[in-house]
Amino acid sequence: MKQDQEESFSGRFQIRIYPETHKVLSEYARAVNGSMSGVIELALGHCLWDEEFRSYADDYFNGTLIVVENGMPKAHLVRRNFLSYVEIDLETVNISIRVLQGSVWKKWSFNADLKQNPTLLEKLKSWSR
């Protein structure tokens, strides 16, 4: 498909949900004199514009990671604030993230020991794709 052509959507898609969720959804739709499709569309529309939900979804799908130094937390990494990383040597990686200070986003870089954070490099590589 050419980049300048907009993809068309039918407005239909199938989802799989837990039977209990299906039951609660059906009961709620009935209680408000609506349809399950209407409730889902309203909920999705609300959630997709809600920054708190978008942050939660990003963390849920991409994970978070606590970087430790000497057994103590040094940084809490989330993909949406991750900027880049550079492998300094086989044991050290330099990580750049953005941090909100007041109403201004600032860049912060720090080194992390890969021996103390054995899953860190794999996570950073997945966030860089």
PDB file of C-alpha atoms in Angstrom:
ATOM      1  CA  MET A   1       0.000   0.000   0.000  1.00  0.00           C
ATOM      2  CA  LYS A   2       1.293   3.455  -0.856  1.00  0.00           C
ATOM      3  CA  GLN A   3       2.118   5.699   2.070  1.00  0.00           C
ATOM      4  CA  ASP A   4      -0.115   8.513   0.792  1.00  0.00           C
ATOM      5  CA  GLN A   5      -3.181   6.242   0.607  1.00  0.00           C
ATOM      6  CA  GLU A   6      -5.199   5.944   3.772  1.00  0.00           C
ATOM      7  CA  GLU A   7      -6.071   2.443   4.899  1.00  0.00           C
ATOM      8  CA  SER A   8      -9.795   1.710   4.927  1.00  0.00           C
ATOM      9  CA  PHE A   9     -11.506   0.146   7.919  1.00  0.00           C
ATOM     10  CA  SER A  10     -14.816  -1.707   7.978  1.00  0.00           C
ATOM     11  CA  GLY A  11     -15.607  -0.846  11.586  1.00  0.00           C
ATOM     12  CA  ARG A  12     -15.716  -4.531  12.469  1.00  0.00           C
ATOM     13  CA  PHE A  13     -13.213  -6.660  14.339  1.00  0.00           C
ATOM     14  CA  GLN A  14     -13.351  -9.745  16.509  1.00  0.00           C
ATOM     15  CA  ILE A  15     -11.917  -9.952  19.979  1.00  0.00           C
ATOM     16  CA  ARG A  16     -11.506 -12.704  22.527  1.00  0.00           C
ATOM     17  CA  ILE A  17     -12.340 -11.957  26.140  1.00  0.00           C
ATOM     18  CA  TYR A  18     -12.750 -14.008  29.272  1.00  0.00           C
ATOM     19  CA  PRO A  19     -16.252 -15.518  29.655  1.00  0.00           C
ATOM     20  CA  GLU A  20     -16.726 -13.663  32.965  1.00  0.00           C
ATOM     21  CA  THR A  21     -15.850 -10.352  31.274  1.00  0.00           C
ATOM     22  CA  HIS A  22     -18.327 -11.187  28.503  1.00  0.00           C
ATOM     23  CA  LYS A  23     -21.024 -11.844  31.119  1.00  0.00           C
ATOM     24  CA  VAL A  24     -20.351  -8.573  32.982  1.00  0.00           C
ATOM     25  CA  LEU A  25     -20.278  -6.635  29.706  1.00  0.00           C
ATOM     26  CA  SER A  26     -23.589  -8.143  28.598  1.00  0.00           C
ATOM     27  CA  GLU A  27     -25.234  -7.418  31.957  1.00  0.00           C
ATOM     28  CA  TYR A  28     -23.940  -3.844  31.981  1.00  0.00           C
ATOM     29  CA  ALA A  29     -25.099  -3.155  28.429  1.00  0.00           C
ATOM     30  CA  ARG A  30     -28.548  -4.489  29.286  1.00  0.00           C
ATOM     31  CA  ALA A  31     -28.682  -2.389  32.484  1.00  0.00           C
ATOM     32  CA  VAL A  32     -27.960   0.859  30.605  1.00  0.00           C
ATOM     33  CA  ASN A  33     -30.270  -0.053  27.696  1.00  0.00           C
ATOM     34  CA  GLY A  34     -27.300  -0.209  25.361  1.00  0.00           C
ATOM     35  CA  SER A  35     -25.522  -2.811  23.295  1.00  0.00           C
ATOM     36  CA  MET A  36     -22.254  -4.560  24.015  1.00  0.00           C
ATOM     37  CA  SER A  37     -20.806  -2.954  20.863  1.00  0.00           C
ATOM     38  CA  GLY A  38     -21.912   0.474  22.058  1.00  0.00           C
ATOM     39  CA  VAL A  39     -20.361  -0.001  25.507  1.00  0.00           C
ATOM     40  CA  ILE A  40     -17.109  -1.283  23.989  1.00  0.00           C
ATOM     41  CA  GLU A  41     -16.937   1.601  21.505  1.00  0.00           C
ATOM     42  CA  LEU A  42     -17.588   4.148  24.272  1.00  0.00           C
ATOM     43  CA  ALA A  43     -15.009   2.548  26.588  1.00  0.00           C
ATOM     44  CA  LEU A  44     -12.359   2.294  23.890  1.00  0.00           C
ATOM     45  CA  GLY A  45     -12.959   5.839  22.728  1.00  0.00           C
ATOM     46  CA  HIS A  46     -12.588   7.096  26.285  1.00  0.00           C
ATOM     47  CA  CYS A  47      -9.508   4.990  27.062  1.00  0.00           C
ATOM     48  CA  LEU A  48      -7.591   5.765  23.893  1.00  0.00           C
ATOM     49  CA  TRP A  49      -7.673   9.498  24.658  1.00  0.00           C
ATOM     50  CA  ASP A  50      -6.845   9.070  28.363  1.00  0.00           C
ATOM     51  CA  GLU A  51      -3.117   9.567  29.026  1.00  0.00           C
ATOM     52  CA  GLU A  52      -3.220   7.502  32.228  1.00  0.00           C
ATOM     53  CA  PHE A  53      -4.662   4.541  30.308  1.00  0.00           C
ATOM     54  CA  ARG A  54      -2.146   4.967  27.497  1.00  0.00           C
ATOM     55  CA  SER A  55       0.701   4.920  30.027  1.00  0.00           C
ATOM     56  CA  TYR A  56      -0.761   1.840  31.719  1.00  0.00           C
ATOM     57  CA  ALA A  57      -1.161   0.070  28.352  1.00  0.00           C
ATOM     58  CA  ASP A  58       2.395   0.944  27.318  1.00  0.00           C
ATOM     59  CA  ASP A  59       3.757  -0.458  30.589  1.00  0.00           C
ATOM     60  CA  TYR A  60       1.536  -3.552  30.292  1.00  0.00           C
ATOM     61  CA  PHE A  61       2.629  -4.414  26.757  1.00  0.00           C
ATOM     62  CA  ASN A  62       6.266  -3.245  26.887  1.00  0.00           C
ATOM     63  CA  GLY A  63       7.115  -3.839  30.511  1.00  0.00           C
ATOM     64  CA  THR A  64       9.004  -1.780  33.017  1.00  0.00           C
ATOM     65  CA  LEU A  65      12.370  -2.370  34.593  1.00  0.00           C
ATOM     66  CA  ILE A  66      14.052  -1.299  37.809  1.00  0.00           C
ATOM     67  CA  VAL A  67      17.788  -0.672  37.391  1.00  0.00           C
ATOM     68  CA  VAL A  68      19.683  -1.506  40.567  1.00  0.00           C
ATOM     69  CA  GLU A  69      23.045  -0.470  41.909  1.00  0.00           C
ATOM     70  CA  ASN A  70      24.490  -2.263  44.931  1.00  0.00           C
ATOM     71  CA  GLY A  71      21.104  -3.854  45.600  1.00  0.00           C
ATOM     72  CA  MET A  72      19.252  -0.518  45.657  1.00  0.00           C
ATOM     73  CA  PRO A  73      16.945   0.929  42.961  1.00  0.00           C
ATOM     74  CA  LYS A  74      18.738   3.469  40.778  1.00  0.00           C
ATOM     75  CA  ALA A  75      16.092   4.100  38.093  1.00  0.00           C
ATOM     76  CA  HIS A  76      12.648   2.896  37.056  1.00  0.00           C
ATOM     77  CA  LEU A  77      12.661   2.502  33.278  1.00  0.00           C
ATOM     78  CA  VAL A  78       9.579   2.575  31.075  1.00  0.00           C
ATOM     79  CA  ARG A  79       9.635   2.424  27.286  1.00  0.00           C
ATOM     80  CA  ARG A  80       7.805   5.719  26.753  1.00  0.00           C
ATOM     81  CA  ASN A  81      10.636   7.616  28.549  1.00  0.00           C
ATOM     82  CA  PHE A  82      13.501   5.618  27.041  1.00  0.00           C
ATOM     83  CA  LEU A  83      15.635   7.462  24.475  1.00  0.00           C
ATOM     84  CA  SER A  84      18.727   5.384  23.719  1.00  0.00           C
ATOM     85  CA  TYR A  85      21.548   3.278  25.085  1.00  0.00           C
ATOM     86  CA  VAL A  86      25.241   2.744  24.332  1.00  0.00           C
ATOM     87  CA  GLU A  87      27.260  -0.260  25.410  1.00  0.00           C
ATOM     88  CA  ILE A  88      30.373   1.175  27.064  1.00  0.00           C
ATOM     89  CA  ASP A  89      32.024  -2.221  27.522  1.00  0.00           C
ATOM     90  CA  LEU A  90      30.931  -5.794  28.278  1.00  0.00           C
ATOM     91  CA  GLU A  91      29.837  -4.822  31.788  1.00  0.00           C
ATOM     92  CA  THR A  92      28.443  -1.297  31.409  1.00  0.00           C
ATOM     93  CA  VAL A  93      25.719   0.388  29.412  1.00  0.00           C
ATOM     94  CA  ASN A  94      24.937   4.110  29.285  1.00  0.00           C
ATOM     95  CA  ILE A  95      21.206   4.807  29.184  1.00  0.00           C
ATOM     96  CA  SER A  96      19.517   8.048  28.138  1.00  0.00           C
ATOM     97  CA  ILE A  97      15.953   8.696  29.252  1.00  0.00           C
ATOM     98  CA  ARG A  98      13.677  11.695  29.418  1.00  0.00           C
ATOM     99  CA  VAL A  99      12.469  12.866  32.824  1.00  0.00           C
ATOM    100  CA  LEU A 100       9.635  15.301  33.498  1.00  0.00           C
ATOM    101  CA  GLN A 101      10.785  18.070  35.840  1.00  0.00           C
ATOM    102  CA  GLY A 102       7.851  20.344  36.559  1.00  0.00           C
ATOM    103  CA  SER A 103       6.407  20.965  33.108  1.00  0.00           C
ATOM    104  CA  VAL A 104       9.697  20.477  31.216  1.00  0.00           C
ATOM    105  CA  TRP A 105      11.107  17.234  29.793  1.00  0.00           C
ATOM    106  CA  LYS A 106      14.837  16.916  30.486  1.00  0.00           C
ATOM    107  CA  LYS A 107      17.330  14.315  29.314  1.00  0.00           C
ATOM    108  CA  TRP A 108      19.117  12.206  31.927  1.00  0.00           C
ATOM    109  CA  SER A 109      21.907   9.737  31.215  1.00  0.00           C
ATOM    110  CA  PHE A 110      23.431   7.254  33.605  1.00  0.00           C
ATOM    111  CA  ASN A 111      25.568   4.127  33.552  1.00  0.00           C
ATOM    112  CA  ALA A 112      24.223   0.738  34.586  1.00  0.00           C
ATOM    113  CA  ASP A 113      26.194  -2.346  35.542  1.00  0.00           C
ATOM    114  CA  LEU A 114      25.063  -5.300  33.428  1.00  0.00           C
ATOM    115  CA  LYS A 115      26.210  -7.819  36.026  1.00  0.00           C
ATOM    116  CA  GLN A 116      23.834  -6.271  38.560  1.00  0.00           C
ATOM    117  CA  ASN A 117      21.076  -5.954  35.917  1.00  0.00           C
ATOM    118  CA  PRO A 118      21.282  -9.162  33.843  1.00  0.00           C
ATOM    119  CA  THR A 119      18.055  -8.616  31.821  1.00  0.00           C
ATOM    120  CA  LEU A 120      18.655  -4.933  31.123  1.00  0.00           C
ATOM    121  CA  LEU A 121      20.430  -5.172  27.771  1.00  0.00           C
ATOM    122  CA  GLU A 122      17.798  -7.494  26.306  1.00  0.00           C
ATOM    123  CA  LYS A 123      15.000  -5.092  27.354  1.00  0.00           C
ATOM    124  CA  LEU A 124      16.815  -2.032  25.970  1.00  0.00           C
ATOM    125  CA  LYS A 125      17.367  -3.797  22.648  1.00  0.00           C
ATOM    126  CA  SER A 126      13.665  -4.645  22.411  1.00  0.00           C
ATOM    127  CA  TRP A 127      12.736  -0.999  23.125  1.00  0.00           C
ATOM    128  CA  SER A 128      15.145   0.196  20.398  1.00  0.00           C
ATOM    129  CA  ARG A 129      13.459  -1.732  17.590  1.00  0.00           C
TER     130      ARG A 129
END
